[in-house]
Coordinates of C-alpha atoms in Angstrom, one line a residue:
Chain A
M289 CA 129.8 108.2 140.8
A290 CA 131.3 111.3 142.4
V291 CA 130.4 113.4 139.3
G292 CA 126.9 112.3 139.7
Q293 CA 126.5 113.1 143.2
R294 CA 127.9 116.6 142.7
A295 CA 125.4 117.0 139.8
I296 CA 122.6 116.1 142.3
E297 CA 123.8 118.4 144.9
A298 CA 124.2 121.2 142.4
A299 CA 120.5 120.6 141.3
G300 CA 119.6 120.5 145.0
T301 CA 121.4 123.7 146.0
G302 CA 120.2 125.3 142.9
V303 CA 116.5 125.2 143.9
A304 CA 116.8 128.9 145.1
R305 CA 118.5 130.1 142.0
P306 CA 119.4 127.5 139.5
G307 CA 122.3 128.3 137.4
P308 CA 122.3 128.1 133.7
L309 CA 124.4 125.1 133.6
A310 CA 122.3 123.2 136.2
R311 CA 119.3 124.1 134.3
A312 CA 120.7 122.9 131.2
R313 CA 121.7 119.4 132.7
E314 CA 118.1 119.2 134.2
W315 CA 116.6 119.7 130.9
W316 CA 119.3 117.2 129.2
E317 CA 118.4 114.6 131.9
Q318 CA 114.5 114.3 130.7
E319 CA 114.0 111.1 129.1
H320 CA 112.6 112.5 125.9
V321 CA 115.4 115.0 125.4
F322 CA 118.0 112.6 126.1
G323 CA 116.3 110.2 123.8
Y324 CA 116.1 112.6 120.9
G325 CA 119.6 113.8 121.5
L326 CA 121.1 110.3 121.3
I327 CA 119.3 109.5 118.1
L328 CA 120.1 112.7 116.4
P329 CA 123.6 111.7 114.8
A330 CA 121.9 108.7 113.4
L331 CA 119.0 110.6 112.1
L332 CA 121.2 113.3 110.5
L333 CA 123.2 110.6 108.7
I334 CA 120.1 108.9 107.4
V335 CA 118.4 112.1 106.2
C336 CA 121.7 113.6 104.7
L337 CA 123.3 110.4 103.1
V338 CA 120.3 108.0 102.5
A339 CA 117.0 109.9 102.3
Y340 CA 118.5 113.0 100.4
P341 CA 120.3 110.8 97.8
F342 CA 117.1 109.0 97.2
G343 CA 115.4 112.1 96.6
M344 CA 118.3 113.1 94.2
A345 CA 117.9 109.6 92.6
I346 CA 114.2 110.5 91.7
Y347 CA 115.2 113.9 90.6
F348 CA 118.0 112.6 88.3
S349 CA 115.7 110.2 86.8
L350 CA 113.3 113.0 85.7
S351 CA 116.1 115.1 84.3
D352 CA 118.6 114.8 81.5
Y353 CA 121.4 115.0 83.8
W354 CA 125.0 114.1 82.5
V355 CA 128.1 114.0 84.5
G356 CA 129.3 117.7 84.8
S357 CA 126.3 119.4 83.3
P358 CA 123.2 120.1 85.3
G359 CA 120.1 119.0 83.6
N360 CA 116.7 120.0 82.8
F361 CA 113.5 118.6 83.9
V362 CA 112.3 116.0 81.2
G363 CA 109.5 114.4 82.9
L364 CA 109.3 110.6 82.3
E365 CA 111.3 110.6 79.2
N366 CA 114.2 108.6 80.7
F367 CA 111.8 106.0 81.7
R368 CA 110.2 105.9 78.3
D369 CA 113.6 105.4 76.8
I370 CA 114.7 102.7 78.9
L371 CA 111.5 100.7 78.8
G372 CA 111.8 100.7 75.1
N373 CA 115.5 99.6 75.1
E374 CA 116.1 96.0 74.4
V375 CA 119.1 95.9 76.7
F376 CA 117.1 97.1 79.6
Q377 CA 114.3 94.5 78.7
R378 CA 117.0 91.9 78.7
T379 CA 118.2 93.2 82.1
V380 CA 114.7 92.8 83.6
Y381 CA 114.5 89.3 82.4
N382 CA 118.1 88.4 83.7
S383 CA 117.3 89.9 87.1
F384 CA 114.3 87.7 87.7
V385 CA 116.1 84.6 86.3
F386 CA 119.1 85.4 88.3
T387 CA 117.2 86.0 91.6
S388 CA 114.6 83.3 91.3
I389 CA 117.2 80.5 90.4
A390 CA 119.8 81.5 93.0
V391 CA 117.4 82.0 95.9
A392 CA 115.7 78.6 95.0
F393 CA 119.2 76.9 95.2
K394 CA 120.1 78.7 98.4
I395 CA 116.8 77.7 100.1
V396 CA 117.1 74.0 99.4
L397 CA 120.9 73.6 99.8
G398 CA 120.8 76.0 102.7
V399 CA 118.2 73.9 104.6
W400 CA 120.0 70.8 103.7
L401 CA 123.3 71.9 104.8
A402 CA 121.7 73.4 108.1
M403 CA 120.3 70.1 108.9
L404 CA 123.6 68.5 108.3
L405 CA 125.5 71.0 110.5
F406 CA 122.9 70.5 113.2
R407 CA 124.3 66.9 113.7
N408 CA 126.9 66.3 116.3
F409 CA 130.3 66.3 114.5
K410 CA 133.7 65.9 116.2
L411 CA 134.9 68.7 114.1
K412 CA 131.7 70.9 114.3
R413 CA 133.3 74.1 114.8
L414 CA 135.9 73.6 112.2
I415 CA 133.2 72.5 109.6
R416 CA 131.0 75.4 110.4
G417 CA 134.0 77.8 110.0
A418 CA 134.8 76.4 106.6
V419 CA 131.2 76.5 105.4
L420 CA 130.8 80.2 106.5
L421 CA 134.2 81.5 104.9
P422 CA 132.7 82.3 101.5
W423 CA 130.4 84.7 103.1
V424 CA 133.3 86.5 104.9
I425 CA 136.0 87.0 102.2
P426 CA 135.5 90.0 99.9
T427 CA 133.2 89.0 97.2
A428 CA 135.1 90.8 94.4
L429 CA 138.2 88.8 95.2
S430 CA 136.8 85.3 95.5
T431 CA 134.9 86.3 92.3
L432 CA 138.2 86.8 90.6
A433 CA 139.2 83.1 91.6
W434 CA 135.9 81.9 90.0
W435 CA 136.5 83.9 87.0
W436 CA 140.0 82.1 86.7
M437 CA 138.1 78.8 87.3
F438 CA 135.8 79.4 84.5
D439 CA 138.6 80.6 82.1
S440 CA 138.0 80.1 78.4
L441 CA 141.1 78.0 77.9
Y442 CA 142.2 76.9 81.3
S443 CA 139.1 76.4 83.1
V444 CA 139.7 73.9 86.1
V445 CA 135.9 73.2 86.0
N446 CA 136.3 72.0 82.4
W447 CA 139.5 70.2 83.1
T448 CA 137.8 68.1 85.8
A449 CA 134.6 67.5 83.9
I450 CA 136.6 66.2 81.0
R451 CA 138.9 63.9 83.1
L452 CA 135.6 62.6 84.7
G453 CA 134.0 62.0 81.4
I454 CA 131.1 64.3 82.0
I455 CA 131.9 66.5 79.1
S456 CA 133.7 66.0 75.8
P457 CA 136.7 68.4 75.2
P458 CA 137.2 71.2 75.0
G459 CA 134.2 72.1 77.2
P460 CA 132.1 75.1 77.1
N461 CA 133.5 78.5 77.2
W462 CA 131.6 79.5 80.2
L463 CA 131.7 83.2 80.3
G464 CA 131.4 83.6 76.7
M465 CA 128.0 81.8 76.1
T466 CA 124.8 83.1 77.1
E467 CA 123.3 80.3 79.3
Y468 CA 126.7 79.2 80.6
A469 CA 127.7 82.6 81.7
M470 CA 124.2 83.1 83.6
A471 CA 124.8 79.5 85.1
A472 CA 128.2 80.7 86.2
V473 CA 127.2 84.0 87.9
I474 CA 124.3 82.0 89.7
A475 CA 126.9 79.4 90.8
V476 CA 128.9 82.1 92.4
N477 CA 126.1 83.8 93.9
V478 CA 124.8 80.6 95.6
W479 CA 128.4 79.7 96.6
R480 CA 128.6 83.1 98.5
G481 CA 125.2 83.2 99.9
L482 CA 124.5 79.7 100.9
P483 CA 126.5 80.2 104.2
F484 CA 124.2 82.9 105.2
F485 CA 121.1 80.7 104.6
A486 CA 122.6 77.7 106.3
I487 CA 123.8 79.6 109.5
I488 CA 120.5 81.3 110.1
V489 CA 118.6 78.2 109.4
L490 CA 120.7 76.3 111.7
A491 CA 119.9 78.9 114.5
G492 CA 116.3 78.2 113.8
L493 CA 116.8 74.4 113.9
V494 CA 118.5 74.7 117.4
S495 CA 115.5 76.7 118.8
I496 CA 113.1 73.9 118.0
P497 CA 112.3 71.9 121.1
R498 CA 113.6 68.3 121.3
E499 CA 110.3 67.1 122.6
Y500 CA 108.3 67.6 119.4
Y501 CA 110.7 65.3 117.6
E502 CA 110.5 62.5 120.3
A503 CA 106.7 63.0 120.2
A504 CA 106.7 62.5 116.3
E505 CA 109.0 59.5 116.7
V506 CA 106.6 58.0 119.2
D507 CA 103.8 58.6 116.6
G508 CA 105.9 56.7 114.3
A509 CA 106.7 59.5 112.0
S510 CA 109.5 58.7 109.4
S511 CA 112.4 61.1 109.0
W512 CA 110.8 62.8 105.9
G513 CA 107.4 62.9 107.9
R514 CA 109.4 64.7 110.9
F515 CA 110.9 67.0 108.5
R516 CA 107.7 67.7 106.7
H517 CA 105.4 68.1 109.8
V518 CA 107.7 69.3 112.5
T519 CA 110.9 71.0 111.2
L520 CA 109.5 72.8 108.1
P521 CA 106.5 74.4 109.9
L522 CA 108.6 75.6 112.9
L523 CA 111.2 77.0 110.6
K524 CA 108.7 78.9 108.6
P525 CA 109.4 82.4 110.4
V526 CA 113.1 82.1 110.1
L527 CA 112.8 81.0 106.4
A528 CA 110.6 83.8 105.7
V529 CA 113.2 86.4 107.1
V530 CA 116.1 84.8 105.4
I531 CA 114.4 84.6 102.1
L532 CA 113.2 88.2 102.1
F533 CA 116.8 89.3 103.0
S534 CA 118.3 87.2 100.3
T535 CA 116.0 88.2 97.7
I536 CA 116.7 91.9 98.0
F537 CA 120.3 91.4 98.4
T538 CA 120.5 89.0 95.4
F539 CA 118.2 91.3 93.2
S540 CA 120.6 94.2 93.9
D541 CA 123.9 92.3 93.2
F542 CA 126.6 94.1 91.7
N543 CA 130.1 92.6 92.5
I544 CA 129.8 89.2 91.0
V545 CA 128.5 90.3 87.5
Y546 CA 130.7 93.3 87.2
V547 CA 133.8 91.4 88.0
M548 CA 133.1 88.2 86.0
T549 CA 131.2 89.2 83.0
R550 CA 130.6 93.1 82.9
G551 CA 127.1 92.2 81.9
G552 CA 128.2 90.2 78.9
P553 CA 128.2 88.2 76.7
V554 CA 126.0 90.7 74.7
N555 CA 124.2 91.9 77.9
T556 CA 122.8 88.7 78.8
T557 CA 124.1 88.7 82.4
H558 CA 123.4 92.4 83.1
L559 CA 121.5 93.2 86.4
F560 CA 119.9 96.5 87.3
A561 CA 123.0 97.6 89.3
T562 CA 125.6 96.8 86.6
L563 CA 123.6 98.2 84.0
A564 CA 123.0 101.5 86.0
Y565 CA 126.8 101.6 86.5
Q566 CA 127.4 101.1 82.8
V567 CA 124.9 103.8 81.6
G568 CA 125.4 106.3 84.6
L569 CA 129.2 106.2 85.2
N570 CA 130.9 104.7 82.2
G571 CA 128.4 106.4 79.7
G572 CA 128.0 109.6 82.0
N573 CA 124.1 109.5 81.6
L574 CA 123.3 109.9 85.2
G575 CA 119.6 110.6 84.4
Q576 CA 119.1 107.3 82.7
G577 CA 121.4 105.3 85.2
A578 CA 119.4 106.6 88.1
A579 CA 116.2 105.7 86.4
I580 CA 117.6 102.2 86.1
S581 CA 118.8 101.8 89.6
L582 CA 115.3 103.1 90.8
F583 CA 113.8 99.8 89.5
L584 CA 115.4 98.2 92.4
F585 CA 112.9 100.2 94.6
P586 CA 109.8 98.2 94.0
M587 CA 111.5 95.1 95.2
L588 CA 112.8 96.9 98.2
A589 CA 109.5 98.2 99.1
A590 CA 107.8 94.8 98.7
V591 CA 110.4 93.1 101.0
V592 CA 110.0 96.0 103.6
F593 CA 106.4 95.8 103.4
L594 CA 106.2 92.0 103.9
Q595 CA 108.7 92.1 106.8
L596 CA 107.0 95.1 108.6
R597 CA 103.6 93.5 107.9
Y598 CA 104.1 89.9 108.7
I599 CA 107.3 89.2 110.5
R600 CA 108.0 92.0 113.0
K601 CA 104.5 91.7 114.2
E602 CA 105.1 88.4 115.9
Chain B
M749 CA 114.3 54.5 113.9
V750 CA 113.5 53.3 117.2
V751 CA 113.3 55.7 120.3
G752 CA 116.0 55.2 123.0
V753 CA 119.5 53.8 122.9
R754 CA 120.7 53.3 119.3
S755 CA 123.2 50.5 118.5
R756 CA 126.8 51.3 118.0
G757 CA 126.6 50.3 114.3
A758 CA 123.7 52.6 113.8
R759 CA 125.6 55.5 115.3
I760 CA 128.6 54.9 113.2
R761 CA 126.3 54.6 110.0
S762 CA 124.7 57.9 111.0
A763 CA 128.1 59.7 111.5
A764 CA 129.5 58.3 108.2
F765 CA 126.3 59.6 106.5
G766 CA 126.8 63.0 108.0
Y767 CA 130.4 63.2 106.9
A768 CA 129.8 62.0 103.6
N769 CA 127.1 64.6 103.0
V770 CA 128.8 67.6 104.5
L771 CA 132.1 67.0 102.9
P772 CA 130.9 68.1 99.3
F773 CA 129.8 71.3 101.0
V774 CA 133.1 71.9 102.7
F775 CA 134.9 71.2 99.5
F776 CA 132.7 73.6 97.4
A777 CA 133.2 76.4 100.0
L778 CA 136.9 76.0 100.3
F779 CA 138.1 75.0 96.7
P780 CA 138.0 78.5 95.2
F781 CA 140.5 79.6 98.1
Y782 CA 142.7 76.6 97.6
Y783 CA 142.9 77.4 93.9
M784 CA 143.6 81.0 94.6
V785 CA 146.5 80.1 96.7
I786 CA 147.8 77.4 94.3
T787 CA 147.6 79.6 91.4
S788 CA 149.6 82.5 93.1
L789 CA 152.5 80.1 93.8
K790 CA 152.8 78.5 90.2
S791 CA 155.1 79.5 87.5
D792 CA 153.7 80.9 84.4
T793 CA 154.8 77.9 82.3
E794 CA 153.0 75.5 84.5
L795 CA 150.0 77.7 84.9
Y796 CA 149.4 77.8 81.0
N797 CA 150.4 74.2 80.3
L798 CA 147.2 72.4 79.3
K799 CA 148.8 69.1 80.0
A800 CA 149.5 69.9 83.7
V801 CA 147.4 68.9 86.5
P802 CA 145.8 72.2 87.6
F803 CA 145.1 71.0 91.3
L804 CA 148.9 70.7 92.1
I805 CA 152.1 72.5 91.7
Q806 CA 154.5 70.1 89.9
T807 CA 157.4 72.4 88.9
G808 CA 158.1 74.0 92.2
V809 CA 156.8 76.9 94.2
I810 CA 157.6 80.4 93.1
T811 CA 157.2 83.6 94.8
D812 CA 157.7 85.8 91.9
N813 CA 154.0 86.9 92.0
Y814 CA 154.3 88.1 95.5
H815 CA 157.5 90.0 94.7
Y816 CA 155.9 91.6 91.7
L817 CA 152.9 92.8 94.0
F818 CA 155.2 94.1 96.6
F819 CA 157.8 96.0 94.6
K820 CA 156.1 96.7 91.2
T821 CA 152.5 97.9 92.3
E822 CA 151.0 100.2 94.9
F823 CA 149.7 97.2 96.9
W824 CA 150.8 98.3 100.2
T825 CA 149.3 101.7 99.6
W826 CA 146.0 100.0 98.8
M827 CA 146.2 98.1 102.2
K828 CA 147.1 101.0 104.2
N829 CA 144.0 102.9 102.5
S830 CA 141.8 100.1 103.3
L831 CA 143.0 99.9 106.9
I832 CA 142.5 103.7 107.5
I833 CA 139.0 103.5 105.9
S834 CA 137.7 100.5 107.8
V835 CA 139.0 101.6 111.1
T836 CA 137.8 105.2 111.0
A837 CA 134.4 104.3 109.4
T838 CA 133.9 101.5 111.9
S839 CA 134.7 103.6 114.9
I840 CA 132.4 106.6 113.8
S841 CA 129.7 104.2 113.1
L842 CA 130.2 102.3 116.5
V843 CA 129.6 105.5 118.3
I844 CA 126.7 106.6 116.3
A845 CA 125.0 103.3 116.7
I846 CA 125.6 102.9 120.3
L847 CA 123.9 106.2 121.0
A848 CA 120.9 105.6 118.6
G849 CA 120.7 101.9 119.6
Y850 CA 120.5 102.6 123.3
S851 CA 118.0 105.4 122.8
L852 CA 115.6 103.2 120.7
A853 CA 116.0 100.0 122.7
R854 CA 115.6 101.7 126.2
L855 CA 114.2 105.2 126.2
R856 CA 110.5 106.1 125.9
F857 CA 109.6 109.1 124.0
P858 CA 107.1 110.1 121.2
G859 CA 108.1 108.5 117.8
V860 CA 110.6 106.1 119.1
N861 CA 108.8 103.4 117.1
S862 CA 108.9 105.2 113.9
F863 CA 112.6 105.7 114.3
G864 CA 113.1 102.2 114.9
T865 CA 111.2 101.4 111.6
A866 CA 113.4 104.0 109.8
V867 CA 116.6 102.4 110.9
F868 CA 115.2 99.0 109.9
I869 CA 114.3 100.2 106.5
T870 CA 117.6 101.9 106.1
Y871 CA 119.2 98.6 106.9
L872 CA 117.5 96.9 104.0
V873 CA 118.5 99.6 101.3
P874 CA 120.9 98.0 99.0
P875 CA 124.0 100.3 98.3
T876 CA 123.4 99.7 94.7
L877 CA 120.3 101.9 94.8
L878 CA 122.0 105.0 95.8
F879 CA 125.5 104.9 94.4
L880 CA 124.7 107.4 91.6
P881 CA 123.4 110.2 93.6
L882 CA 126.0 109.6 96.3
S883 CA 128.7 109.9 93.7
Q884 CA 127.4 113.4 93.1
V885 CA 127.0 114.3 96.8
V886 CA 130.9 113.4 97.5
V887 CA 131.8 115.6 94.4
W888 CA 129.8 118.5 96.1
L889 CA 131.3 117.8 99.5
G890 CA 134.8 118.2 97.7
I891 CA 135.9 114.8 98.9
S892 CA 135.5 112.9 95.7
D893 CA 138.5 110.6 94.7
T894 CA 139.8 110.7 98.2
I895 CA 139.5 108.0 100.9
W896 CA 137.3 110.4 102.7
A897 CA 134.6 109.8 100.2
L898 CA 134.4 106.3 101.6
I899 CA 134.9 107.2 105.2
V900 CA 131.9 109.5 104.9
T901 CA 129.5 107.2 102.9
Y902 CA 130.3 103.8 104.6
P903 CA 128.4 104.7 107.8
T904 CA 125.2 104.9 105.6
F905 CA 125.0 101.0 105.8
L906 CA 127.3 100.3 108.7
V907 CA 125.1 102.6 111.2
P908 CA 121.7 100.9 110.5
F909 CA 123.1 97.5 110.8
S910 CA 125.1 98.2 114.0
T911 CA 122.1 100.0 115.5
W912 CA 119.9 97.0 114.8
L913 CA 122.3 94.6 116.2
L914 CA 123.0 96.5 119.3
M915 CA 119.5 97.1 120.0
G916 CA 119.0 93.4 120.4
Y917 CA 122.0 93.4 123.0
F918 CA 120.8 96.4 124.9
R919 CA 117.4 94.8 125.3
T920 CA 119.0 91.9 127.0
I921 CA 120.4 93.9 129.9
P922 CA 117.9 94.2 133.0
R923 CA 116.4 97.5 133.3
E924 CA 116.9 97.6 137.1
V925 CA 120.6 97.8 136.8
E926 CA 120.2 101.2 135.0
E927 CA 117.4 102.4 137.4
C928 CA 119.8 101.7 140.4
A929 CA 122.4 103.8 138.8
L930 CA 120.2 106.6 138.1
V931 CA 118.8 106.5 141.6
D932 CA 122.3 106.5 142.8
G933 CA 122.7 109.9 141.3
A934 CA 124.5 108.9 138.0
S935 CA 123.5 111.2 135.0
R936 CA 121.9 109.2 132.0
L937 CA 125.1 109.4 130.0
Q938 CA 127.2 108.1 132.9
T939 CA 124.7 105.1 133.1
L940 CA 125.1 104.4 129.5
V941 CA 128.9 104.5 129.5
R942 CA 129.8 103.1 132.7
I943 CA 126.8 100.5 133.4
V944 CA 125.3 99.5 130.1
L945 CA 128.1 99.6 127.7
P946 CA 130.4 97.1 130.0
M947 CA 127.4 94.8 129.7
A948 CA 126.9 95.1 126.2
V949 CA 130.6 94.2 125.1
P950 CA 129.7 91.1 123.1
G951 CA 127.4 93.2 121.0
I952 CA 130.1 95.9 120.6
V953 CA 132.6 93.2 119.6
C954 CA 130.2 91.8 117.1
V955 CA 129.7 95.5 115.5
V956 CA 133.4 96.1 115.3
L957 CA 134.1 92.8 113.6
F958 CA 131.1 93.2 111.1
G959 CA 131.9 96.8 110.7
F960 CA 135.5 96.1 109.7
T961 CA 134.6 93.2 107.4
L962 CA 131.8 94.9 105.6
T963 CA 134.0 98.0 105.1
W964 CA 137.0 96.2 103.9
N965 CA 135.0 94.0 101.5
E966 CA 132.9 96.9 100.0
F967 CA 133.4 97.1 96.3
T968 CA 130.6 99.2 94.6
Y969 CA 131.3 102.6 96.4
A970 CA 135.0 102.1 96.5
L971 CA 135.0 101.4 92.7
T972 CA 132.7 104.2 92.0
F973 CA 134.0 107.1 94.1
I974 CA 137.8 106.5 93.6
S975 CA 139.7 106.6 90.3
Q976 CA 143.2 107.5 91.4
T977 CA 145.4 104.5 91.9
A978 CA 147.0 105.9 95.1
N979 CA 143.6 106.2 96.9
K980 CA 142.2 102.9 95.9
T981 CA 141.1 100.3 98.6
A982 CA 142.9 96.8 98.5
V983 CA 139.8 95.0 97.0
V984 CA 139.3 97.6 94.1
G985 CA 143.1 97.9 93.6
V986 CA 143.5 94.3 93.1
T987 CA 140.4 93.7 91.0
A988 CA 140.8 96.9 88.7
D989 CA 144.5 97.9 88.7
L990 CA 146.3 94.4 88.3
I991 CA 144.4 93.7 85.0
R992 CA 146.7 95.3 82.4
G993 CA 145.2 95.6 78.9
D994 CA 143.7 92.4 77.5
I995 CA 146.2 90.0 79.1
Y996 CA 145.3 88.7 82.6
Y997 CA 148.2 87.9 84.9
W998 CA 146.5 85.3 86.9
G999 CA 149.5 84.5 89.0
S1000 CA 149.7 88.1 90.4
L1001 CA 146.1 88.6 90.3
M1002 CA 145.5 85.5 92.7
A1003 CA 148.4 86.7 94.9
G1004 CA 146.8 90.0 95.4
A1005 CA 143.4 88.4 96.1
V1006 CA 145.1 86.1 98.7
L1007 CA 146.8 88.9 100.5
A1008 CA 144.0 91.5 100.5
S1009 CA 141.6 88.7 101.9
L1010 CA 144.3 87.6 104.6
P1011 CA 143.3 90.3 107.2
I1012 CA 139.8 89.1 107.2
V1013 CA 140.7 85.5 107.3
I1014 CA 142.9 86.1 110.3
I1015 CA 140.3 88.0 112.2
Y1016 CA 137.7 85.5 111.1
V1017 CA 139.4 82.4 112.5
W1018 CA 140.1 84.4 115.8
F1019 CA 136.4 85.5 116.4
L1020 CA 134.5 82.8 114.6
D1021 CA 132.0 82.4 117.2
Y1022 CA 131.1 86.2 117.1
Y1023 CA 130.6 85.9 113.3
V1024 CA 128.2 83.2 113.9
S1025 CA 126.1 84.9 116.8
G1026 CA 126.3 88.3 115.0
L1027 CA 124.9 87.0 111.8
T1028 CA 122.1 85.2 113.6
A1029 CA 121.3 88.2 115.8
G1030 CA 121.5 90.7 112.9
A1031 CA 119.0 88.8 110.6
V1032 CA 116.7 87.4 113.1
K1033 CA 116.3 89.5 116.2
G1034 CA 114.1 92.5 116.5

């Protein structure tokens, strides 16, 4: 702490006539100055690269901005156009179907998997590691593997199902048929998001005191009763957090649909993000693209509101 | 079930039940990776033979797909780009997040709670909400179509996440330790660097691991901001550039997917426990 002591000495001797350096140091050592100073880089980043682009997105959505040509203010014309557009209407429908089904599966399977992982296994660490892997690997790359698994001709899913006698050959062309394509992208989303759910719910399970279960057992509760009246109520806060997180990130998903279907067949798997990409970048219509991606905002606002209002208060 | 000691038979039954139920999940989680690897090592004649069993390699392992990837594509350039981008963006974000996280977790000044909330809200903003305006920002900055476009924009999601994670770790350090250092004459910055940081090492390791993973895996920005083959990241290079025309070369595509995932798999296996604790802390704390 040699430097520190010298600083104090310098400050001490400087009482008579503090040098500019010592005064600057004294100023910097004040809690609020230091506090603001440390937060400044992060704040600049958020203002310049998050808040400002968000403002730009709003401006774009109100103008006829195309790639390479600065646009004119057109008011709500973009919104009127897309709201009347069948592809967009389909995308709204797709987004809600995709998000609600995928999140529902992740909740049920995630809680079930967490309860299984909570047991004492000999290979506990190995099993947890394996189960979490889909969440860690680049989604775009694992989705490539899924795409190949759902191939129109060589699908391993169909091959297996035919051999097991579940379906009759040749089996569905997964990514070429509306309902099947939606089922496929939901399956991949669940596959990727399930570990996140399971690991966080598991952390919630670990924090439940064992005495509650023992008390319930003494009262003669069945295992379903214990789950229903002990586990579930105590997991509620953790479940709420993880459901909100998962909802916003499922709703805004891009990778899986972009890689597997590009929104097809006939726009039946488009989500807001993939449609915004297609219109704004492939089509060059930044105004409409921005307007489409802004439809993610109400969902974000709702999630933020719920998080701040109910969860962080505890 | 009766309270107290359970019989041996009941314990074995319970363990068998556990394994029987968890195995389908393990299979579901791992199968796509297994299939990726096996496809990358199969000859095309076997791959496109409808009579062959897709789970196995029956006509011998081939390395042609990897050979093609190494010598006929820019695969190593993509890997190098990904490495530079991930290391740089993670380092920058780590420094910014340490400063902000410490300030928000420890110091008292007017507005500190509003800043904390702002960071939290930014943490929840999905990248797909902002990719269109950001694509114009990087054009104006003159870094469009270079790896700098990603180094500059990746901190937008890394910093909020890392700050959030580190705030949790900083809060667990007893305040007295810092106060002692300050009384002993250390400056505030010295206290942060020499006293607080060494005690927050697990949090910093988590931030580095997650930062590296999130940037390496990032797809939307990397796809949007870069179109030159030589400047692409590994994930986008494999996904976009290995598909030629209407024919999919699944062998080389899967070989690329395997190799581009490999750095993450290695780090993951090494630091598994950090991933689990970081995931939990990031989502639940605060």
